[in-house]
Coordinates of C-alpha atoms in Angstrom, one line a residue:
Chain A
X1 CA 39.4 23.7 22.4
X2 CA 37.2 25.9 24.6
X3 CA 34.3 24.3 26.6
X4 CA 32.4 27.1 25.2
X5 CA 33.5 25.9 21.2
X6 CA 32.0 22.6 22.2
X7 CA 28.8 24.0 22.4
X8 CA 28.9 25.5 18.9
X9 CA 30.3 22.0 18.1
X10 CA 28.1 20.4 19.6
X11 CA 25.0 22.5 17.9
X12 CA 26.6 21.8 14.3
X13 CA 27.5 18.2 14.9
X14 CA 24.1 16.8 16.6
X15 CA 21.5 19.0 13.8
X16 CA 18.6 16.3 14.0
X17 CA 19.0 16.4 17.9
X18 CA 18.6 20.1 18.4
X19 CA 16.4 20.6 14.8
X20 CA 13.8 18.3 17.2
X21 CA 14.5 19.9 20.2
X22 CA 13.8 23.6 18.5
X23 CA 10.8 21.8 17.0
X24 CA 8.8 20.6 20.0
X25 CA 9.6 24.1 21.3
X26 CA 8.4 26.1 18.5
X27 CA 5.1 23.8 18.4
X28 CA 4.4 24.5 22.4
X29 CA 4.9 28.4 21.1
X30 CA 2.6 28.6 18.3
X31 CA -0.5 27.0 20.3
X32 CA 0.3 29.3 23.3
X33 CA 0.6 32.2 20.7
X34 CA -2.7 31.2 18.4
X35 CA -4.8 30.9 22.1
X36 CA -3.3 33.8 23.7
X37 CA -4.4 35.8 20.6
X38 CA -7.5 34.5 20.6
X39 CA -8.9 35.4 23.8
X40 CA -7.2 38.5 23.4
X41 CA -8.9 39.2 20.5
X42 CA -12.7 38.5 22.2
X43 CA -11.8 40.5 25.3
X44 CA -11.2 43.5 23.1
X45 CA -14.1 42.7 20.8
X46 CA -16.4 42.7 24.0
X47 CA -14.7 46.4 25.3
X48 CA -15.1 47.6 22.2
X49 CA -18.0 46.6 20.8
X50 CA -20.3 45.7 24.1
X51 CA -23.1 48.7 24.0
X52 CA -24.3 50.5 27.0
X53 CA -27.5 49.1 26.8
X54 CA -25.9 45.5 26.4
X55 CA -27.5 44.9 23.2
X56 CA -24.7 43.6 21.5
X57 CA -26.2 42.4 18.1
X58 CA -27.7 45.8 17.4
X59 CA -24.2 47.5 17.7
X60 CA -22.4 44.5 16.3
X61 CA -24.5 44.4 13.3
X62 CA -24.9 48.2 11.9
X63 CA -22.0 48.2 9.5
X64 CA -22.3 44.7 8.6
X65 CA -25.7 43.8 7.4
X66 CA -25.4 47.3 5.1
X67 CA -24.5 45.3 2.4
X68 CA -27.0 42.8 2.8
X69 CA -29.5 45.2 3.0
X70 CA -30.6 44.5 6.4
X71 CA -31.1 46.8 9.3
X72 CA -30.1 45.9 12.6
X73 CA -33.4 45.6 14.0
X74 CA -34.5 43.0 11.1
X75 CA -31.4 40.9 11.7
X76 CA -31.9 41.0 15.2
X77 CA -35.3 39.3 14.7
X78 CA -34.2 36.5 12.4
X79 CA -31.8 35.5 15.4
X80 CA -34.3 36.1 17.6
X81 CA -36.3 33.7 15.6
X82 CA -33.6 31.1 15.2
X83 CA -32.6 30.9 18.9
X84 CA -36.4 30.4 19.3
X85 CA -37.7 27.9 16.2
X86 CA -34.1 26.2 17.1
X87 CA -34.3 25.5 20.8
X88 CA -37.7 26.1 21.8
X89 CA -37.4 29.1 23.4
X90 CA -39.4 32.0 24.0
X91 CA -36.7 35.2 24.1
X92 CA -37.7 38.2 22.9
X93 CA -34.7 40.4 21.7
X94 CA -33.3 41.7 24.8
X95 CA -32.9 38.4 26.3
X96 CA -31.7 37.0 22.9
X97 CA -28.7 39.8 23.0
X98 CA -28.1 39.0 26.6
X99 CA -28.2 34.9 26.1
X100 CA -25.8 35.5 23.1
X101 CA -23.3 38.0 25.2
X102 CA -23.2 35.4 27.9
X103 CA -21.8 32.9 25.2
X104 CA -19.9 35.1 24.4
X105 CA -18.3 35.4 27.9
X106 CA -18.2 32.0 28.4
X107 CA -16.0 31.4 25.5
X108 CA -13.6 34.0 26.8
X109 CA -13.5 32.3 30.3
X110 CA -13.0 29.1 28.5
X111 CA -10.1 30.3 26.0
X112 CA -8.4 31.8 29.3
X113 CA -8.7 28.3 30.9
X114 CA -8.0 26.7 27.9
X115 CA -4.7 29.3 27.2
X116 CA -3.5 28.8 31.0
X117 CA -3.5 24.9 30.5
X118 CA -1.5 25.2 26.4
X119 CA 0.8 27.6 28.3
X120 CA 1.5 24.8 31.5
X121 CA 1.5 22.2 28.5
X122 CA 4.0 24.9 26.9
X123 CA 6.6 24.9 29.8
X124 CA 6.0 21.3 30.5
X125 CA 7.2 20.7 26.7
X126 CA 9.8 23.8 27.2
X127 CA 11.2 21.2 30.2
X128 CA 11.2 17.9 28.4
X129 CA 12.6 18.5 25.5
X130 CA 15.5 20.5 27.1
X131 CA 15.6 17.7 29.5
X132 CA 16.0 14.8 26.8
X133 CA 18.5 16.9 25.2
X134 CA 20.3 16.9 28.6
X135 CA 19.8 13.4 29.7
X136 CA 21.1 12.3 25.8
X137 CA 24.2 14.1 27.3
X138 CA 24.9 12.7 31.1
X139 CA 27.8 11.3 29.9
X140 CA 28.8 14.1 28.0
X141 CA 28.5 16.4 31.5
X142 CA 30.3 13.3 33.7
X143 CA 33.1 13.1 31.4
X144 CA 33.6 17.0 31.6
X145 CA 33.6 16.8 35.5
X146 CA 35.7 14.1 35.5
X147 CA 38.4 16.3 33.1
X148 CA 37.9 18.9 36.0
X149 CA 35.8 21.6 34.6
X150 CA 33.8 23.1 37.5
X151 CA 30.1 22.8 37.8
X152 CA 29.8 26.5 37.1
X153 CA 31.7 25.7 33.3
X154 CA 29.6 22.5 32.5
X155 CA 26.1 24.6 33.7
X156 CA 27.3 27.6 31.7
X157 CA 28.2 26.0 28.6
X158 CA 24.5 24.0 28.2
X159 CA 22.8 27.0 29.7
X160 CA 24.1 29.2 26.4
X161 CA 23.2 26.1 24.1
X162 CA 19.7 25.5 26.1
X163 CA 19.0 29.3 25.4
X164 CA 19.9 29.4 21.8
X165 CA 17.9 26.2 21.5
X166 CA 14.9 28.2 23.2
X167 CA 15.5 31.5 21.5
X168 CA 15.2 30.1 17.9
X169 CA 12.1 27.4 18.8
X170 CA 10.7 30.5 20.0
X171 CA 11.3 32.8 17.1
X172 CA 10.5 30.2 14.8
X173 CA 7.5 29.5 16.6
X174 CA 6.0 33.0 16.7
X175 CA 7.0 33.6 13.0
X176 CA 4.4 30.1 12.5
X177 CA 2.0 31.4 14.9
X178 CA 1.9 34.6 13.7
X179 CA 1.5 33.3 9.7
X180 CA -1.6 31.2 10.8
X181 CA -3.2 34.0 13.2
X182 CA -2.5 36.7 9.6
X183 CA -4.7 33.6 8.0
X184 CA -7.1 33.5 10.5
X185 CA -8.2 37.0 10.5
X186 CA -7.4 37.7 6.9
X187 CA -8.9 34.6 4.6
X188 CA -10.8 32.6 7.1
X189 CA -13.8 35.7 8.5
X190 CA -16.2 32.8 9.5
X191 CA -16.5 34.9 12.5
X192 CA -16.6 39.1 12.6
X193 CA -14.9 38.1 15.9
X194 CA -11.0 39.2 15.5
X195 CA -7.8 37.6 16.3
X196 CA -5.6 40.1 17.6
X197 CA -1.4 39.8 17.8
X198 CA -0.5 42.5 19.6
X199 CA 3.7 42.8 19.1
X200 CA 4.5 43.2 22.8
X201 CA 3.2 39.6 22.8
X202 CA 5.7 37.7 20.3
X203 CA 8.4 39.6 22.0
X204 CA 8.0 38.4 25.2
X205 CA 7.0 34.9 24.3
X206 CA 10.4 34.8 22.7
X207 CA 12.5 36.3 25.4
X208 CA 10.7 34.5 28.0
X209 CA 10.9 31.1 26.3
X210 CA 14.8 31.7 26.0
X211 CA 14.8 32.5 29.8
X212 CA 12.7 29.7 30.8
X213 CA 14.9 27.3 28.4
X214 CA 18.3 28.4 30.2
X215 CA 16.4 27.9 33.7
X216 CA 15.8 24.4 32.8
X217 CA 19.1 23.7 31.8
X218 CA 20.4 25.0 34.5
X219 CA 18.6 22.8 36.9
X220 CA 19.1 19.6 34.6
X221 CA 22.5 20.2 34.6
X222 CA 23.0 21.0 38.5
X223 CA 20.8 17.9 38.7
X224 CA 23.7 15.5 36.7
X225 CA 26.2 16.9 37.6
X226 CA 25.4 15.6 41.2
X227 CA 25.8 12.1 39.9
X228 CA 28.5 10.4 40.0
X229 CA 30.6 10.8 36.8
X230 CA 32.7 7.3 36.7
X231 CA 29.1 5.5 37.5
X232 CA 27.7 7.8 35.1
X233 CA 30.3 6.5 32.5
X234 CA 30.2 3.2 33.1
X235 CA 26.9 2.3 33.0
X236 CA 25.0 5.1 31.5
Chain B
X1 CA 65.2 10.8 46.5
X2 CA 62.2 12.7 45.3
X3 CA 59.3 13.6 47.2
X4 CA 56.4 11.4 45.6
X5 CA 53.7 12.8 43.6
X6 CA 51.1 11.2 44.9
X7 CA 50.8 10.1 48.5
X8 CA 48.1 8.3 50.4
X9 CA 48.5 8.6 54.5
X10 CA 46.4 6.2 56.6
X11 CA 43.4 7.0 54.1
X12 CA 40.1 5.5 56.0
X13 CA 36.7 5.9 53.9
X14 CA 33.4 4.7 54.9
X15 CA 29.7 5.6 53.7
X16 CA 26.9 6.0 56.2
X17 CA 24.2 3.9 55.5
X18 CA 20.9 3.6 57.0
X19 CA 21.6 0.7 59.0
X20 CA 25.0 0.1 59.1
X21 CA 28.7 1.8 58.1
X22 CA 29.7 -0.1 54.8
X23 CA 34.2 0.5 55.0
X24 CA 35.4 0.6 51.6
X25 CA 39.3 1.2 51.8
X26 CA 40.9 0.4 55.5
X27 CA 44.3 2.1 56.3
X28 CA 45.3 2.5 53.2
X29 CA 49.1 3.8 52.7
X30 CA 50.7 4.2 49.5
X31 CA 53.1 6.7 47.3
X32 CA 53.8 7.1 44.0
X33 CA 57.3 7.9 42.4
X34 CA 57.9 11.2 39.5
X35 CA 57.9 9.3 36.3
X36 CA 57.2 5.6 37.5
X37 CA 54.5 3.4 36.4
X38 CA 52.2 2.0 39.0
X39 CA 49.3 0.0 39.1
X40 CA 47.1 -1.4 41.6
X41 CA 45.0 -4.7 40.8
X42 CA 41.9 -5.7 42.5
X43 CA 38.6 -7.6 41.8
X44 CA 35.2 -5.9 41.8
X45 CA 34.2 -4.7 45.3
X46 CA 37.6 -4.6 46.5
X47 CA 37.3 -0.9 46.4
X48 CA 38.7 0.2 43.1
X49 CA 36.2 3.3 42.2
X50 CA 36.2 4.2 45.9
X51 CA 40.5 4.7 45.6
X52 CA 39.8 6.0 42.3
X53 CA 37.6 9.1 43.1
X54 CA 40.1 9.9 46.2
X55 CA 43.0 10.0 43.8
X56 CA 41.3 12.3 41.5
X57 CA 40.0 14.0 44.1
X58 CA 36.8 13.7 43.6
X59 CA 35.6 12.1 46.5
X60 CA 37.9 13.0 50.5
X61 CA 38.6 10.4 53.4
X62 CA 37.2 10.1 56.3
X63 CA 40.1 10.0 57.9
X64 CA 43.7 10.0 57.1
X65 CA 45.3 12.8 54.3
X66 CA 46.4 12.4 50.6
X67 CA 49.1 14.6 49.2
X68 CA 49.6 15.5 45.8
X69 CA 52.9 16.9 45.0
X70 CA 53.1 17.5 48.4
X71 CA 50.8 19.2 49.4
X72 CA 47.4 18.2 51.2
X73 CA 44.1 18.1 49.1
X74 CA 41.8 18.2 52.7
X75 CA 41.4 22.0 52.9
X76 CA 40.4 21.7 49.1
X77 CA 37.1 23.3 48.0
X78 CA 35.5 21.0 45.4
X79 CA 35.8 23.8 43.0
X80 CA 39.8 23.8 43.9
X81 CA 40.0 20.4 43.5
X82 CA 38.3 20.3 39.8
X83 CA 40.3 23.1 38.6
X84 CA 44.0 21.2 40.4
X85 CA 42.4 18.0 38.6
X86 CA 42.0 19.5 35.1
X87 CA 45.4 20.8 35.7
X88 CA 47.7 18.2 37.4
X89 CA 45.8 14.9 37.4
X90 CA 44.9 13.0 33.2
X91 CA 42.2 10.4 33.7
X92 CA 41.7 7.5 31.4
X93 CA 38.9 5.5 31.6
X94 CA 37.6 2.3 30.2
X95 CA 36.2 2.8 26.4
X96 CA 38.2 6.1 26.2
X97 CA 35.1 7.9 27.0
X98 CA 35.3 10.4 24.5
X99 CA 32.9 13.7 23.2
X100 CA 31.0 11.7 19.8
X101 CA 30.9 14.7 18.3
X102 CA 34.9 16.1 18.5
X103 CA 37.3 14.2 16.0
X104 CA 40.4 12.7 17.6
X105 CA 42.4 16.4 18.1
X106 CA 39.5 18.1 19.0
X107 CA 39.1 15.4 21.8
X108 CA 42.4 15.7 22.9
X109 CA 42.3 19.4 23.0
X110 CA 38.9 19.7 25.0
X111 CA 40.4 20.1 28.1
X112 CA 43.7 21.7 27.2
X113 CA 44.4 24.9 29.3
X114 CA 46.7 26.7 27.1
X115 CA 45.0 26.0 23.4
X116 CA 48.2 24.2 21.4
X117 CA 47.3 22.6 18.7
X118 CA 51.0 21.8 17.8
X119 CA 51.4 20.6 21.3
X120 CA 48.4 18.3 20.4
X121 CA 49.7 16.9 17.1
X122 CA 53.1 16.5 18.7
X123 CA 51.5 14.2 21.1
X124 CA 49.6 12.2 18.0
X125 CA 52.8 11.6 16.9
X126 CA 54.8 10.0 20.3
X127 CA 51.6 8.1 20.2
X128 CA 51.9 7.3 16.6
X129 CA 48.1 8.0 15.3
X130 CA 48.4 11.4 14.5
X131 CA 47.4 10.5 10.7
X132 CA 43.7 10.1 12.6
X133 CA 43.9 13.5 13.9
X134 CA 40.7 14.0 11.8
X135 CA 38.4 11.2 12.6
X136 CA 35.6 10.5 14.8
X137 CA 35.3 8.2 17.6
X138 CA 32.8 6.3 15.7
X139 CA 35.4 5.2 13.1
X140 CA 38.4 4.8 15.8
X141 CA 39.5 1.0 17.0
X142 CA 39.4 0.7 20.5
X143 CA 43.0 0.9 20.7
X144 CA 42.6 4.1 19.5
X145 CA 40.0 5.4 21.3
X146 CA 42.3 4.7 23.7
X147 CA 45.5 6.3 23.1
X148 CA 43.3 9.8 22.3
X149 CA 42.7 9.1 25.9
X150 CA 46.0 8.6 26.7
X151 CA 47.1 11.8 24.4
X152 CA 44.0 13.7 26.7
X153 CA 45.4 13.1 29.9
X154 CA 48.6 14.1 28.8
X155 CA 48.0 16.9 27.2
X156 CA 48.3 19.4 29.9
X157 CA 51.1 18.1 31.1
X158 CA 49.9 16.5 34.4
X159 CA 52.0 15.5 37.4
X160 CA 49.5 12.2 37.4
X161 CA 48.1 10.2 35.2
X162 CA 45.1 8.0 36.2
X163 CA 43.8 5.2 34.3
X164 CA 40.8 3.2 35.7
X165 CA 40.3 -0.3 33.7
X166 CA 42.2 1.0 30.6
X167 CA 42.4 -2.6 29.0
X168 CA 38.8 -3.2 29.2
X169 CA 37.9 -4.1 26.1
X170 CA 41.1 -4.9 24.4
X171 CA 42.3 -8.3 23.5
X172 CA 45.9 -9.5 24.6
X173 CA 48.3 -8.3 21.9
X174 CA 46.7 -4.6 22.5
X175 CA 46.4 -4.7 26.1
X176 CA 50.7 -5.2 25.8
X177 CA 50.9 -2.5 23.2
X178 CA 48.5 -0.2 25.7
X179 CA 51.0 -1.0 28.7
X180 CA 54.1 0.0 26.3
X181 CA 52.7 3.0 25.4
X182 CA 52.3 3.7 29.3
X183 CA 55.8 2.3 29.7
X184 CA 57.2 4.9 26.7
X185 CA 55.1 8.4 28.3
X186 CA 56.1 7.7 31.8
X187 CA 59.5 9.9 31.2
X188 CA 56.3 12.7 30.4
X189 CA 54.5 12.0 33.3
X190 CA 53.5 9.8 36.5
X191 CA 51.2 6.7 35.7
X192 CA 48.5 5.0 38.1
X193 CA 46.5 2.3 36.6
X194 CA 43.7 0.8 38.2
X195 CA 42.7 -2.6 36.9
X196 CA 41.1 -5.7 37.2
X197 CA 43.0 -7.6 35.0
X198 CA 45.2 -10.7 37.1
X199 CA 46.1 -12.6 34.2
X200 CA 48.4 -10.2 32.1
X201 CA 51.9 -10.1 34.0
X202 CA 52.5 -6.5 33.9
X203 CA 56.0 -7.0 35.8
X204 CA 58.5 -6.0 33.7
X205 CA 56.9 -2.6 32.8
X206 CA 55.9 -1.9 36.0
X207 CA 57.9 0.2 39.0
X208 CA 55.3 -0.6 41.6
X209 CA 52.3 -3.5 41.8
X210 CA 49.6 -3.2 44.6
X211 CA 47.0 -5.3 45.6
X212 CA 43.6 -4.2 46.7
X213 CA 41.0 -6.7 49.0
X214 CA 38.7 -5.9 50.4
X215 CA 39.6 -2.1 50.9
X216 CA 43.1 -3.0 52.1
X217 CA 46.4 -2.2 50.1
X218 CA 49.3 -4.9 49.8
X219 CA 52.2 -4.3 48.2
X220 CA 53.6 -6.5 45.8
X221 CA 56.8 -5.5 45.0
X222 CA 59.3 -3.7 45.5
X223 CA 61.9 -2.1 42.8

């Protein structure tokens, strides 16, 4: 048996232990995917839709108060009026267009934030659950030292596994993500604000997350196998 | 006579601590014989795992040179010395140690260099468990965890075999049957065993007994 056989062994044999480990990955994916979209989404809703004259509402609101028989102006006053009967405020609706594109930018800044810190979560889940995996298997990786495989076969064997483990949390993942983001802007129109997917995104999340699961591996496993295999064996 | 497989020359190893230099084996001279059975006894501390990892070439002295099959392991890259140990050294350990997940063949044929599944079997059978080729560790005695790590060292065929604490968990009537399994492969191979064990009198199987305290070898006998 090749050391390369027991990794396909080893991902038939131990389902619940990878099933969990593609798991936690595909989780970390789909809330990186779902918040990446999102601000995505608002940035190009602001390019797009942001007229020159900053009066955002007015633009915003031509095509879709039509069918409530509104005009734009007329809308613009009732949330005029609401911003004003609801906080106390004295806006007239200039300054209520500005107030609300402000929000607006705000949110963006704070789905960025809020997108860089999923995607930090993201790797820092990426890294433990390969890690667990790999610490589950110390003994596994002293045993093979101690039969003489070289460092080089031990790291290459779990790096293939780590990035198969990666490459199908990721796809299954993005597949999830990209079912609730087709939900989002399809059933659920709370908001005229889009979520956009744009397909250069999936694909990279999924080869990156495959890349980024190898790496791991590859510094777990240079990690044990500095240990000491026979104390390794002995007492765990 | 033959040249011995294994040779240990004035072998001096001590780790570098902080505050002082801690000598685990002192002057330590020994050789083994093609196709004897050896074993060298000492309690815990004596520096057991410290010989251990020199003769499987995991570890190098500090001084002094070991020779396997005649040749010098110093000049050794640890890469080198992996690939020489998957090829010419078996290692048994305590429990068996083996992969959870690999019934008993697939074990023995993990680290096999030329993939023989024949070869394999046919070692099952001078073992006499080869009707478990198909089971898991989980459902193996320990006797036969064991001797699927007895058929593993020996499946490439190694100049050496090394077994550190191989009766660990075995009571007495297996621990005898172990040591005559040793006794019956040592035509196959060359057998080291490291062990702890004082009250078992190994004697009569054995072609050379050693003593380790504190880091120092003694020889016991002589045949």
């Amino acid at each position: 048996m090749g050391i390369y056989r027991l990794s396909y062994k080893n991902l038939r044999r131990n389902k619940w232990r990878n099933f969990s480990t593609i798991i936690r990955i595909a989780f970390g994916v789909i809330i990186l995917l779902l918040l990446l979209s999102s601000g995505i989404g608002m940035k190009t809703f602001l390019k797009e839709d942001q007229p020159i004259d900053n009066n955002l509402i007015s633009n915003q609101t031509t095509n879709k108060t039509s069918n409530l028989n509104l005009t734009s102006e007329e809308l613009l006053n009732n949330v005029t009026n609401f911003f004003n009967t609801t906080f106390g405020l004295n806006f007239n609706n200039s300054q209520a267009t500005g107030f609300i594109n402000q929000i607006l930018t705000n949110l963006i800044y704070l789905v960025d934030i809020l997108a860089s810190l999923v995607f930090l979560v993201g790797i820092f889940g990426i890294t433990y659950a390969m890690d667990m995996n790999l610490l589950e298997r110390r003994r596994e990786i002293a045993l093979l030292k101690l039969m003489g495989f070289t460092t080089f076969q031990v790291a290459a064997t779990h790096l293939l596994e780590a990035a198969l483990l990666g490459f199908l949390g990721a796809v299954v993942g993005t597949i999830l993500g990209s079912l609730a983001i087709f939900a989002a802007t399809n059933f659920v129109k709370i908001i005229s604000i889009s979520v956009i997917l744009p397909w250069l995104l999936p694909v990279l999340v999924i080869i990156l997350t495959a890349i980024l699961s190898a790496l791991i591996a590859l510094f777990s496993v240079w990690f044990h196998t500095k240990n000491d295999p026979n104390e390794v064996l002995r007492h765990g | 006579m033959d040249r011995p497989v294994l040779e240990f020359k004035e072998v001096h190893k001590e780790y570098d601590d902080a505050e002082m230099k801690l000598i685990a084996l002192s002057e330590v001279n020994f050789n083994v014989q093609k196709n004897s059975l050896n074993m060298i006894t000492g309690p815990a501390g004596s520096g057991k795992t410290t010989l251990f990892h020199l003769i499987i070439l995991m570890d190098l002295p500090s001084t002094g040179d070991i020779f396997l099959n005649n040749e010098s392991v110093l000049e050794l890259s640890l890469s080198k010395r992996s690939v020489l140990r998957r090829e010419k050294i078996g290692t048994m350990l305590r429990w068996g140690n083996l992969m959870p997940y690999l019934t008993a063949l697939e074990n023995i044929m993990l680290p096999m260099i030329n993939k023989n599944e024949q070869k394999a079997i046919q070692i099952m059978e001078l073992l006499e468990f080869s009707k478990k080729k198909d089971m898991l560790p989980k459902d193996l005695t320990h006797f036969d965890k064991q001797k699927t790590a007895m058929a593993r060292a020996l499946v490439n065929e190694p100049s050496l075999i090394v077994a550190d604490e191989p009766f660990g968990d075995l009571n007495n009537e297996k621990t005898i049957k172990l040591m005559e399994l040793f006794h019956k492969i040592k035509n196959e191979t060359t057998i080291l065993i490291l062990s702890d064990d004082n009250d078992t009198n190994f004697d009569k199987y054995l072609d050379s007994s050693f003593i380790l305290e504190n880091g120092k070898l003694i020889k016991i006998n002589k045949n």
